[in-house]
mmCIF file of C-alpha atoms and ligand atoms in Angstrom:
data_model
loop_
_atom_site.group_PDB
_atom_site.id
_atom_site.type_symbol
_atom_site.label_atom_id
_atom_site.label_comp_id
_atom_site.label_asym_id
_atom_site.label_seq_id
_atom_site.Cartn_x
_atom_site.Cartn_y
_atom_site.Cartn_z
ATOM 1 C CA MET A 2 -47.151 69.118 -77.435
ATOM 2 C CA PRO A 3 -47.371 66.926 -74.279
ATOM 3 C CA VAL A 4 -47.489 63.135 -74.711
ATOM 4 C CA LYS A 5 -47.667 60.338 -72.127
ATOM 5 C CA ARG A 6 -44.458 58.829 -73.423
ATOM 6 C CA GLN A 7 -42.218 59.283 -76.444
ATOM 7 C CA VAL A 8 -40.760 56.567 -78.606
ATOM 8 C CA ARG A 9 -37.152 57.232 -79.618
ATOM 9 C CA MET A 10 -34.561 55.705 -81.887
ATOM 10 C CA VAL A 11 -30.763 55.925 -81.809
ATOM 11 C CA ALA A 12 -28.763 55.018 -84.928
ATOM 12 C CA ASP A 13 -25.076 54.201 -84.467
ATOM 13 C CA LEU A 14 -23.516 55.515 -87.679
ATOM 14 C CA ASN A 15 -20.348 53.526 -86.998
ATOM 15 C CA LYS A 16 -22.240 50.414 -87.984
ATOM 16 C CA CYS A 17 -24.216 51.507 -91.050
ATOM 17 C CA LEU A 18 -23.070 49.643 -94.177
ATOM 18 C CA GLY A 19 -25.194 51.626 -96.633
ATOM 19 C CA CYS A 20 -26.886 48.400 -97.722
ATOM 20 C CA HIS A 21 -30.378 50.000 -97.963
ATOM 21 C CA THR A 22 -32.051 46.955 -96.411
ATOM 22 C CA CYS A 23 -33.898 49.329 -94.064
ATOM 23 C CA THR A 24 -35.144 51.352 -97.033
ATOM 24 C CA MET A 25 -36.376 48.269 -98.843
ATOM 25 C CA ALA A 26 -37.932 46.824 -95.678
ATOM 26 C CA CYS A 27 -40.044 49.957 -95.283
ATOM 27 C CA LYS A 28 -40.752 50.237 -99.002
ATOM 28 C CA THR A 29 -41.946 46.658 -99.178
ATOM 29 C CA MET A 30 -43.976 46.883 -96.002
ATOM 30 C CA TRP A 31 -45.729 50.230 -96.444
ATOM 31 C CA THR A 32 -45.446 51.851 -99.883
ATOM 32 C CA ASP A 33 -43.969 49.323 -102.339
ATOM 33 C CA ARG A 34 -44.748 50.485 -105.882
ATOM 34 C CA ASN A 35 -48.299 51.468 -105.098
ATOM 35 C CA LYS A 36 -50.094 54.215 -106.945
ATOM 36 C CA GLY A 37 -48.591 57.620 -106.297
ATOM 37 C CA GLN A 38 -45.998 56.203 -103.883
ATOM 38 C CA MET A 39 -43.268 55.273 -106.351
ATOM 39 C CA HIS A 40 -41.012 58.167 -105.323
ATOM 40 C CA MET A 41 -41.549 57.685 -101.578
ATOM 41 C CA TYR A 42 -38.875 56.214 -99.349
ATOM 42 C CA TRP A 43 -40.101 56.831 -95.810
ATOM 43 C CA ASN A 44 -36.708 55.426 -94.782
ATOM 44 C CA ASN A 45 -33.852 56.500 -97.014
ATOM 45 C CA VAL A 46 -30.090 56.169 -96.638
ATOM 46 C CA GLU A 47 -28.067 59.047 -98.001
ATOM 47 C CA THR A 48 -24.335 59.385 -98.515
ATOM 48 C CA ARG A 49 -22.776 62.273 -96.634
ATOM 49 C CA PRO A 50 -21.492 64.706 -97.762
ATOM 50 C CA GLY A 51 -24.164 64.778 -100.454
ATOM 51 C CA LYS A 52 -27.349 66.443 -101.622
ATOM 52 C CA GLY A 53 -29.606 63.987 -99.801
ATOM 53 C CA TYR A 54 -33.179 63.041 -100.547
ATOM 54 C CA PRO A 55 -35.135 64.969 -101.591
ATOM 55 C CA ARG A 56 -32.374 66.880 -103.318
ATOM 56 C CA ASP A 57 -30.936 69.689 -101.136
ATOM 57 C CA TRP A 58 -33.560 69.176 -98.427
ATOM 58 C CA GLU A 59 -31.366 70.816 -95.795
ATOM 59 C CA THR A 60 -31.555 74.228 -97.467
ATOM 60 C CA GLN A 61 -35.297 74.293 -98.090
ATOM 61 C CA GLY A 62 -36.317 75.450 -94.617
ATOM 62 C CA GLY A 63 -39.563 74.838 -92.767
ATOM 63 C CA TRP A 64 -42.358 76.368 -90.776
ATOM 64 C CA PHE A 65 -39.966 77.399 -88.009
ATOM 65 C CA ASP A 66 -37.786 79.781 -90.009
ATOM 66 C CA ARG A 67 -39.993 81.881 -92.314
ATOM 67 C CA GLN A 68 -42.461 84.727 -91.883
ATOM 68 C CA ASP A 69 -43.498 84.311 -95.496
ATOM 69 C CA LYS A 70 -44.509 80.652 -95.666
ATOM 70 C CA SER A 71 -45.186 80.875 -99.395
ATOM 71 C CA SER A 72 -41.435 81.285 -99.971
ATOM 72 C CA ILE A 73 -40.750 77.704 -98.770
ATOM 73 C CA PRO A 74 -40.241 75.531 -101.873
ATOM 74 C CA LEU A 75 -41.961 72.186 -102.462
ATOM 75 C CA PRO A 76 -39.712 69.476 -103.882
ATOM 76 C CA GLY A 77 -40.858 68.386 -107.353
ATOM 77 C CA ILE A 78 -41.448 64.650 -107.680
ATOM 78 C CA ASP A 79 -39.127 63.952 -110.633
ATOM 79 C CA GLU A 80 -36.392 66.531 -110.010
ATOM 80 C CA GLY A 81 -36.608 66.512 -106.180
ATOM 81 C CA TYR A 82 -37.153 62.844 -105.308
ATOM 82 C CA GLY A 83 -36.453 61.197 -108.656
ATOM 83 C CA ALA A 84 -38.477 58.726 -110.658
ATOM 84 C CA PRO A 85 -37.653 55.075 -110.020
ATOM 85 C CA TRP A 86 -36.298 53.026 -112.904
ATOM 86 C CA GLU A 87 -35.802 49.402 -113.879
ATOM 87 C CA TYR A 88 -32.591 47.952 -115.296
ATOM 88 C CA ASN A 89 -32.627 45.723 -118.374
ATOM 89 C CA TYR A 90 -32.039 42.618 -116.236
ATOM 90 C CA GLU A 91 -33.937 40.389 -118.689
ATOM 91 C CA GLU A 92 -31.659 41.348 -121.537
ATOM 92 C CA VAL A 93 -28.365 41.098 -119.714
ATOM 93 C CA LEU A 94 -28.795 38.358 -117.146
ATOM 94 C CA LYS A 95 -31.053 35.869 -118.913
ATOM 95 C CA THR A 96 -29.611 34.103 -121.907
ATOM 96 C CA ASP A 97 -32.825 32.234 -122.731
ATOM 97 C CA GLY A 98 -34.701 34.714 -124.885
ATOM 98 C CA GLY A 99 -32.500 37.646 -123.913
ATOM 99 C CA ASP A 100 -29.545 39.142 -125.718
ATOM 100 C CA ALA A 101 -26.499 38.052 -123.727
ATOM 101 C CA SER A 102 -24.287 40.274 -125.886
ATOM 102 C CA ALA A 103 -26.074 43.342 -124.455
ATOM 103 C CA GLY A 104 -23.567 43.059 -121.633
ATOM 104 C CA VAL A 105 -24.378 46.221 -119.679
ATOM 105 C CA LEU A 106 -27.174 47.074 -117.297
ATOM 106 C CA VAL A 107 -28.981 50.168 -118.600
ATOM 107 C CA PRO A 108 -31.679 51.954 -116.605
ATOM 108 C CA SER A 109 -35.012 52.527 -118.253
ATOM 109 C CA PRO A 110 -36.494 55.113 -118.448
ATOM 110 C CA ASN A 111 -32.973 56.518 -118.674
ATOM 111 C CA PRO A 112 -32.570 59.143 -115.932
ATOM 112 C CA SER A 113 -30.286 61.679 -117.558
ATOM 113 C CA GLY A 114 -30.181 65.430 -118.033
ATOM 114 C CA LYS A 115 -29.816 68.223 -115.514
ATOM 115 C CA ASP A 116 -33.025 67.407 -113.646
ATOM 116 C CA ALA A 117 -32.295 63.692 -113.249
ATOM 117 C CA TYR A 118 -32.258 62.519 -109.644
ATOM 118 C CA ALA A 119 -32.841 59.537 -107.368
ATOM 119 C CA SER A 120 -32.874 58.824 -103.656
ATOM 120 C CA ASN A 121 -29.246 57.657 -103.700
ATOM 121 C CA TRP A 122 -28.071 59.571 -106.767
ATOM 122 C CA ASP A 123 -24.729 60.607 -105.238
ATOM 123 C CA GLU A 124 -24.147 57.344 -103.367
ATOM 124 C CA ASP A 125 -20.529 56.800 -102.264
ATOM 125 C CA VAL A 126 -19.356 60.028 -103.949
ATOM 126 C CA GLY A 127 -18.446 61.848 -100.716
ATOM 127 C CA ASP A 128 -15.686 64.440 -100.522
ATOM 128 C CA GLY A 129 -11.924 64.878 -100.186
ATOM 129 C CA ILE A 130 -9.018 63.822 -102.394
ATOM 130 C CA PHE A 131 -7.467 60.351 -102.421
ATOM 131 C CA PRO A 132 -6.005 58.993 -100.138
ATOM 132 C CA ASN A 133 -8.011 61.232 -97.802
ATOM 133 C CA SER A 134 -11.403 60.929 -99.502
ATOM 134 C CA TYR A 135 -14.292 60.076 -97.201
ATOM 135 C CA TYR A 136 -18.015 59.524 -96.876
ATOM 136 C CA PHE A 137 -20.466 57.960 -94.475
ATOM 137 C CA TYR A 138 -24.064 56.861 -94.551
ATOM 138 C CA LEU A 139 -26.993 58.643 -92.919
ATOM 139 C CA PRO A 140 -30.231 56.643 -92.676
ATOM 140 C CA ARG A 141 -33.224 58.946 -92.237
ATOM 141 C CA ILE A 142 -36.837 58.484 -91.229
ATOM 142 C CA CYS A 143 -39.382 60.974 -89.835
ATOM 143 C CA ASN A 144 -38.031 62.163 -86.485
ATOM 144 C CA HIS A 145 -41.425 62.074 -84.744
ATOM 145 C CA CYS A 146 -40.398 65.430 -83.339
ATOM 146 C CA THR A 147 -41.412 66.663 -79.905
ATOM 147 C CA ASP A 148 -42.303 70.049 -81.423
ATOM 148 C CA PRO A 149 -43.343 69.068 -84.961
ATOM 149 C CA PRO A 150 -43.908 71.992 -87.363
ATOM 150 C CA CYS A 151 -45.744 69.645 -89.760
ATOM 151 C CA VAL A 152 -48.524 69.494 -87.160
ATOM 152 C CA ASP A 153 -48.648 73.282 -86.740
ATOM 153 C CA ALA A 154 -48.619 73.822 -90.504
ATOM 154 C CA CYS A 155 -51.748 71.801 -91.307
ATOM 155 C CA PRO A 156 -54.867 74.017 -91.443
ATOM 156 C CA ARG A 157 -57.139 70.941 -91.134
ATOM 157 C CA GLN A 158 -55.463 69.379 -88.083
ATOM 158 C CA ALA A 159 -54.901 66.284 -90.205
ATOM 159 C CA VAL A 160 -51.343 65.863 -88.910
ATOM 160 C CA TYR A 161 -51.211 64.929 -85.244
ATOM 161 C CA LYS A 162 -48.960 63.477 -82.549
ATOM 162 C CA ARG A 163 -50.250 60.428 -80.690
ATOM 163 C CA GLU A 164 -50.549 60.877 -76.963
ATOM 164 C CA GLU A 165 -49.661 57.255 -76.171
ATOM 165 C CA ASP A 166 -46.235 57.160 -77.864
ATOM 166 C CA GLY A 167 -45.535 60.487 -79.598
ATOM 167 C CA ILE A 168 -45.736 58.994 -83.099
ATOM 168 C CA VAL A 169 -46.666 61.653 -85.687
ATOM 169 C CA LEU A 170 -49.347 60.564 -88.170
ATOM 170 C CA VAL A 171 -51.452 62.013 -90.982
ATOM 171 C CA ASP A 172 -55.189 61.364 -90.723
ATOM 172 C CA GLN A 173 -55.776 60.322 -94.319
ATOM 173 C CA THR A 174 -59.494 61.105 -94.105
ATOM 174 C CA ARG A 175 -58.922 64.717 -93.006
ATOM 175 C CA CYS A 176 -56.021 65.471 -95.391
ATOM 176 C CA ARG A 177 -56.958 67.494 -98.490
ATOM 177 C CA GLY A 178 -53.456 67.560 -100.003
ATOM 178 C CA TYR A 179 -52.652 71.225 -99.309
ATOM 179 C CA ARG A 180 -49.010 70.221 -98.661
ATOM 180 C CA TYR A 181 -48.388 72.817 -95.948
ATOM 181 C CA CYS A 182 -47.025 69.951 -93.852
ATOM 182 C CA ILE A 183 -44.361 69.229 -96.485
ATOM 183 C CA LYS A 184 -43.359 72.874 -96.438
ATOM 184 C CA GLY A 185 -43.486 72.805 -92.652
ATOM 185 C CA CYS A 186 -41.117 69.857 -92.177
ATOM 186 C CA PRO A 187 -37.498 71.035 -92.427
ATOM 187 C CA TYR A 188 -36.390 67.385 -92.790
ATOM 188 C CA LYS A 189 -38.761 66.924 -95.771
ATOM 189 C CA LYS A 190 -40.062 63.672 -94.349
ATOM 190 C CA ILE A 191 -43.665 64.031 -95.499
ATOM 191 C CA TYR A 192 -44.436 63.089 -99.089
ATOM 192 C CA TYR A 193 -47.204 64.023 -101.496
ATOM 193 C CA ASN A 194 -49.145 61.269 -103.206
ATOM 194 C CA PRO A 195 -50.184 62.887 -106.509
ATOM 195 C CA GLU A 196 -52.671 60.149 -107.342
ATOM 196 C CA GLU A 197 -54.487 60.038 -104.005
ATOM 197 C CA LYS A 198 -53.904 63.788 -103.547
ATOM 198 C CA ILE A 199 -52.936 63.380 -99.897
ATOM 199 C CA ALA A 200 -49.808 63.620 -97.750
ATOM 200 C CA GLN A 201 -48.201 60.402 -96.459
ATOM 201 C CA LYS A 202 -45.277 59.672 -94.161
ATOM 202 C CA CYS A 203 -43.418 57.254 -91.892
ATOM 203 C CA ILE A 204 -45.822 55.863 -89.305
ATOM 204 C CA PHE A 205 -43.041 54.448 -87.079
ATOM 205 C CA CYS A 206 -44.676 51.089 -87.863
ATOM 206 C CA TYR A 207 -47.256 51.866 -85.139
ATOM 207 C CA PRO A 208 -49.211 48.626 -85.664
ATOM 208 C CA ARG A 209 -46.007 46.770 -84.765
ATOM 209 C CA ILE A 210 -45.143 49.098 -81.875
ATOM 210 C CA GLU A 211 -48.613 48.462 -80.436
ATOM 211 C CA LYS A 212 -47.728 44.758 -80.381
ATOM 212 C CA HIS A 213 -44.358 45.479 -78.721
ATOM 213 C CA GLN A 214 -42.505 44.659 -81.936
ATOM 214 C CA GLY A 215 -39.823 46.910 -83.373
ATOM 215 C CA ASN A 216 -40.294 49.169 -86.363
ATOM 216 C CA PHE A 217 -39.410 47.303 -89.534
ATOM 217 C CA CYS A 218 -36.438 49.411 -90.673
ATOM 218 C CA ALA A 219 -34.809 48.834 -87.282
ATOM 219 C CA THR A 220 -35.541 45.121 -86.926
ATOM 220 C CA GLN A 221 -34.381 44.320 -90.475
ATOM 221 C CA CYS A 222 -31.168 46.381 -90.286
ATOM 222 C CA VAL A 223 -28.194 44.269 -91.319
ATOM 223 C CA GLY A 224 -25.744 46.333 -89.265
ATOM 224 C CA ARG A 225 -27.990 46.223 -86.171
ATOM 225 C CA ILE A 226 -27.366 49.948 -85.811
ATOM 226 C CA HIS A 227 -30.670 50.927 -84.182
ATOM 227 C CA HIS A 228 -31.837 51.095 -80.602
ATOM 228 C CA VAL A 229 -35.549 51.736 -80.095
ATOM 229 C CA GLY A 230 -37.373 52.431 -76.836
ATOM 230 C CA TYR A 231 -39.151 55.048 -74.767
ATOM 231 C CA ALA A 232 -37.549 58.257 -73.525
ATOM 232 C CA GLU A 233 -39.147 57.738 -70.104
ATOM 233 C CA ASP A 234 -37.864 54.157 -69.658
ATOM 234 C CA THR A 235 -34.633 54.621 -67.736
ATOM 235 C CA ASN A 236 -33.704 50.961 -68.337
ATOM 236 C CA SER A 237 -33.857 51.307 -72.111
ATOM 237 C CA GLY A 238 -30.839 51.499 -74.389
ATOM 238 C CA VAL A 239 -32.123 54.746 -75.895
ATOM 239 C CA TYR A 240 -32.332 56.386 -72.468
ATOM 240 C CA LYS A 241 -28.847 55.238 -71.543
ATOM 241 C CA LEU A 242 -27.264 56.268 -74.864
ATOM 242 C CA ILE A 243 -28.960 59.684 -74.992
ATOM 243 C CA ASP A 244 -29.369 60.763 -71.365
ATOM 244 C CA LYS A 245 -26.926 58.704 -69.311
ATOM 245 C CA TRP A 246 -23.861 58.255 -71.523
ATOM 246 C CA LYS A 247 -24.722 61.272 -73.712
ATOM 247 C CA VAL A 248 -23.207 59.778 -76.855
ATOM 248 C CA ALA A 249 -26.132 60.399 -79.241
ATOM 249 C CA LEU A 250 -26.934 63.691 -80.961
ATOM 250 C CA ARG A 251 -29.799 65.200 -82.910
ATOM 251 C CA LEU A 252 -29.680 65.867 -86.646
ATOM 252 C CA HIS A 253 -29.875 69.609 -87.288
ATOM 253 C CA PRO A 254 -31.081 70.632 -83.816
ATOM 254 C CA GLU A 255 -31.099 74.210 -85.117
ATOM 255 C CA PHE A 256 -34.354 73.331 -86.893
ATOM 256 C CA LYS A 257 -35.880 73.588 -83.396
ATOM 257 C CA THR A 258 -38.237 70.604 -83.762
ATOM 258 C CA GLN A 259 -36.591 68.408 -81.064
ATOM 259 C CA PRO A 260 -36.216 65.276 -83.199
ATOM 260 C CA ASN A 261 -36.617 61.907 -81.472
ATOM 261 C CA VAL A 262 -34.234 60.087 -83.791
ATOM 262 C CA PHE A 263 -30.650 60.440 -82.538
ATOM 263 C CA TYR A 264 -27.300 59.545 -84.072
ATOM 264 C CA ILE A 265 -23.961 58.373 -82.714
ATOM 265 C CA PRO A 266 -21.453 60.233 -84.925
ATOM 266 C CA PRO A 267 -19.072 58.107 -87.026
ATOM 267 C CA PHE A 268 -15.383 57.624 -86.293
ATOM 268 C CA SER A 269 -13.074 57.629 -89.328
ATOM 269 C CA PRO A 270 -9.492 56.558 -90.099
ATOM 270 C CA PRO A 271 -6.685 59.123 -89.820
ATOM 271 C CA VAL A 272 -5.703 61.555 -92.574
ATOM 272 C CA TYR A 273 -2.436 60.901 -94.451
ATOM 273 C CA SER A 274 -0.003 63.836 -94.526
ATOM 274 C CA SER A 275 1.479 64.968 -97.867
ATOM 275 C CA SER A 276 4.554 62.813 -97.051
ATOM 276 C CA GLY A 277 2.341 59.749 -96.617
ATOM 277 C CA GLN A 278 2.507 59.640 -92.806
ATOM 278 C CA LEU A 279 -0.596 59.005 -90.724
ATOM 279 C CA THR A 280 -1.657 62.047 -88.699
ATOM 280 C CA ASN A 281 -3.989 62.186 -85.704
ATOM 281 C CA ARG A 282 -6.711 64.033 -87.625
ATOM 282 C CA PRO A 283 -9.845 62.032 -88.525
ATOM 283 C CA ARG A 284 -10.644 61.747 -92.196
ATOM 284 C CA ILE A 285 -14.230 62.955 -91.717
ATOM 285 C CA PRO A 286 -13.594 66.508 -90.466
ATOM 286 C CA VAL A 287 -15.234 67.094 -87.096
ATOM 287 C CA GLU A 288 -16.378 70.474 -88.469
ATOM 288 C CA ALA A 289 -18.346 68.632 -91.186
ATOM 289 C CA LEU A 290 -20.023 66.440 -88.553
ATOM 290 C CA ALA A 291 -20.767 69.517 -86.434
ATOM 291 C CA LYS A 292 -22.746 71.010 -89.319
ATOM 292 C CA LEU A 293 -25.079 68.017 -89.042
ATOM 293 C CA PHE A 294 -25.236 66.926 -85.405
ATOM 294 C CA GLY A 295 -25.714 68.623 -82.052
ATOM 295 C CA ASP A 296 -27.732 68.705 -78.838
ATOM 296 C CA THR A 297 -29.675 71.968 -78.881
ATOM 297 C CA PRO A 298 -30.572 74.810 -81.253
ATOM 298 C CA GLU A 299 -28.542 77.223 -79.107
ATOM 299 C CA GLN A 300 -25.171 75.442 -79.477
ATOM 300 C CA THR A 301 -22.609 77.082 -81.770
ATOM 301 C CA LEU A 302 -20.810 74.985 -84.377
ATOM 302 C CA ASP A 303 -17.681 75.091 -82.189
ATOM 303 C CA GLN A 304 -19.650 73.769 -79.217
ATOM 304 C CA ARG A 305 -21.111 71.013 -81.378
ATOM 305 C CA ALA A 306 -17.615 70.062 -82.584
ATOM 306 C CA GLN A 307 -16.445 69.909 -78.939
ATOM 307 C CA ARG A 308 -19.347 67.605 -78.077
ATOM 308 C CA ILE A 309 -18.493 65.296 -80.960
ATOM 309 C CA GLU A 310 -14.849 65.122 -79.811
ATOM 310 C CA GLU A 311 -16.127 64.423 -76.295
ATOM 311 C CA ILE A 312 -18.324 61.567 -77.572
ATOM 312 C CA PHE A 313 -15.386 60.048 -79.460
ATOM 313 C CA GLY A 314 -13.350 60.264 -76.245
ATOM 314 C CA ILE A 315 -16.056 58.573 -74.155
ATOM 315 C CA ILE A 316 -16.470 55.699 -76.622
ATOM 316 C CA GLN A 317 -12.706 55.224 -77.026
ATOM 317 C CA ASP A 318 -12.199 55.094 -73.238
ATOM 318 C CA GLU A 319 -14.978 52.538 -72.859
ATOM 319 C CA ARG A 320 -13.612 50.481 -75.754
ATOM 320 C CA LYS A 321 -10.230 50.316 -74.021
ATOM 321 C CA LYS A 322 -11.919 49.249 -70.794
ATOM 322 C CA ALA A 323 -13.826 46.478 -72.569
ATOM 323 C CA ALA A 324 -10.710 45.384 -74.466
ATOM 324 C CA SER A 325 -8.858 44.978 -71.167
ATOM 325 C CA GLY A 326 -11.571 42.651 -69.890
ATOM 326 C CA GLU A 327 -13.422 45.146 -67.698
ATOM 327 C CA TYR A 328 -17.204 45.463 -67.965
ATOM 328 C CA SER A 329 -18.422 48.505 -69.897
ATOM 329 C CA GLU A 330 -22.135 49.229 -69.857
ATOM 330 C CA LEU A 331 -21.772 51.495 -72.893
ATOM 331 C CA ILE A 332 -19.991 48.896 -75.041
ATOM 332 C CA ASP A 333 -22.467 46.264 -73.865
ATOM 333 C CA ILE A 334 -25.311 48.443 -75.185
ATOM 334 C CA LEU A 335 -23.495 49.304 -78.411
ATOM 335 C CA ILE A 336 -22.854 45.630 -79.200
ATOM 336 C CA PRO A 337 -26.314 44.160 -78.642
ATOM 337 C CA HIS A 338 -26.457 40.385 -78.316
ATOM 338 C CA SER A 339 -30.094 39.963 -79.295
ATOM 339 C CA GLU A 340 -32.982 41.933 -80.734
ATOM 340 C CA ALA A 341 -34.388 42.357 -77.224
ATOM 341 C CA ASP A 342 -31.196 44.198 -76.268
ATOM 342 C CA ARG A 343 -31.853 46.953 -78.799
ATOM 343 C CA ILE A 344 -35.612 46.980 -79.420
ATOM 344 C CA GLN A 345 -37.403 47.778 -76.152
ATOM 345 C CA VAL A 346 -40.971 48.875 -76.895
HETATM 346 S S1 SF4 B 28 -39.456 65.021 -89.103
HETATM 347 FE FE1 SF4 B 28 -40.830 66.357 -90.224
HETATM 348 S S2 SF4 B 28 -42.609 65.082 -90.630
HETATM 349 FE FE2 SF4 B 28 -41.509 64.120 -88.990
HETATM 350 S S3 SF4 B 28 -42.435 64.932 -87.086
HETATM 351 FE FE3 SF4 B 28 -40.629 66.172 -87.564
HETATM 352 S S4 SF4 B 28 -41.446 67.908 -88.709
HETATM 353 FE FE4 SF4 B 28 -43.019 66.289 -88.774
HETATM 354 S S1 SF4 B 29 -40.384 53.251 -88.757
HETATM 355 FE FE1 SF4 B 29 -41.646 51.905 -90.093
HETATM 356 S S2 SF4 B 29 -42.757 53.344 -91.397
HETATM 357 FE FE2 SF4 B 29 -41.071 54.511 -90.489
HETATM 358 S S3 SF4 B 29 -39.371 54.390 -91.952
HETATM 359 FE FE3 SF4 B 29 -39.103 52.691 -90.497
HETATM 360 S S4 SF4 B 29 -40.146 50.944 -91.471
HETATM 361 FE FE4 SF4 B 29 -40.879 52.796 -92.485
HETATM 362 S S1 SF4 B 30 -30.134 48.333 -93.064
HETATM 363 FE FE1 SF4 B 30 -28.897 49.173 -91.399
HETATM 364 S S2 SF4 B 30 -26.780 48.961 -92.151
HETATM 365 FE FE2 SF4 B 30 -28.111 48.762 -93.948
HETATM 366 S S3 SF4 B 30 -28.271 50.866 -94.740
HETATM 367 FE FE3 SF4 B 30 -29.999 50.574 -93.347
HETATM 368 S S4 SF4 B 30 -29.283 51.394 -91.400
HETATM 369 FE FE4 SF4 B 30 -27.466 51.040 -92.662
#
């Protein structure tokens, strides 16, 4: 699907705090609690390892991997995405008119039972046994893929990729709510609005991009983890991180969609041995990262793990250089001094 230029984003997972400011920035800007959009988080931040949002999205497949498209499941709104709830703030936090003895925040409606779920249901759960337990955060938006199966899946050509910047959009006037696009997207980043009976998704804040402003989730990020720019702009941070320094990887490249959101894999502290000594093994197993991140669909898991080790080596070498007072272009990009250093659209 040729475009004149392609907007890209790199997220440095070493800096994500899991604060969900990005999620709330997008929610407030584009979907809030509007009709039929309650369950939608175009940006979500999931804890890894974890089931993600919607629940178990990684195993649901997409247009690229099935002959029989009808066998691709559609996530249910309550059990897949989860219904939002309110806590009893009034009761617990306000003594004037409330019952201060209530003491405990209780969600209402109470999400319990085997089908209960929410966008960050397993937040901070992770894996491993203390003192070697671990987790990290994975912020996700639509990847505005170079080869987007959501576009191919739509029988009404309602989903399309903009020529001017590669942003993938749903033409709301053409959409009839067939939901083939949701089945088609292996990242499950298109959502169904049951009230409007149409599909809706991340628009990469295109009205802001057109004014050379950054997308909201990136500009509001507390950790300043994002770099945004065009793939063709060889002066941009995204070009240098992805193509020059080669320290950013795609999420699930085996889905064959060529995502345009990239990630710098997270470092982690060393594992303790059974005798309490620090080893040289990272607490997040490289094999676990390799199941998520890579360059191409053809790479084996071993090759992906090697690439991740290589990236850690490159960043560590450059860190040492910077620490000794030498200039490092890579570290200069990774520690942006201003918004203009990381948002270049
Ligand atoms: S992430 Fe999904 S919705 Fe977004 S462009 Fe790719 S296939 Fe389409
Ligand atoms: S790019 Fe814009 S629309 Fe997309 S997730 Fe971020 S804030 Fe939301
Ligand atoms: S705002 Fe930034 S630091 Fe906070 S969760 Fe989102 S990506 Fe992570």
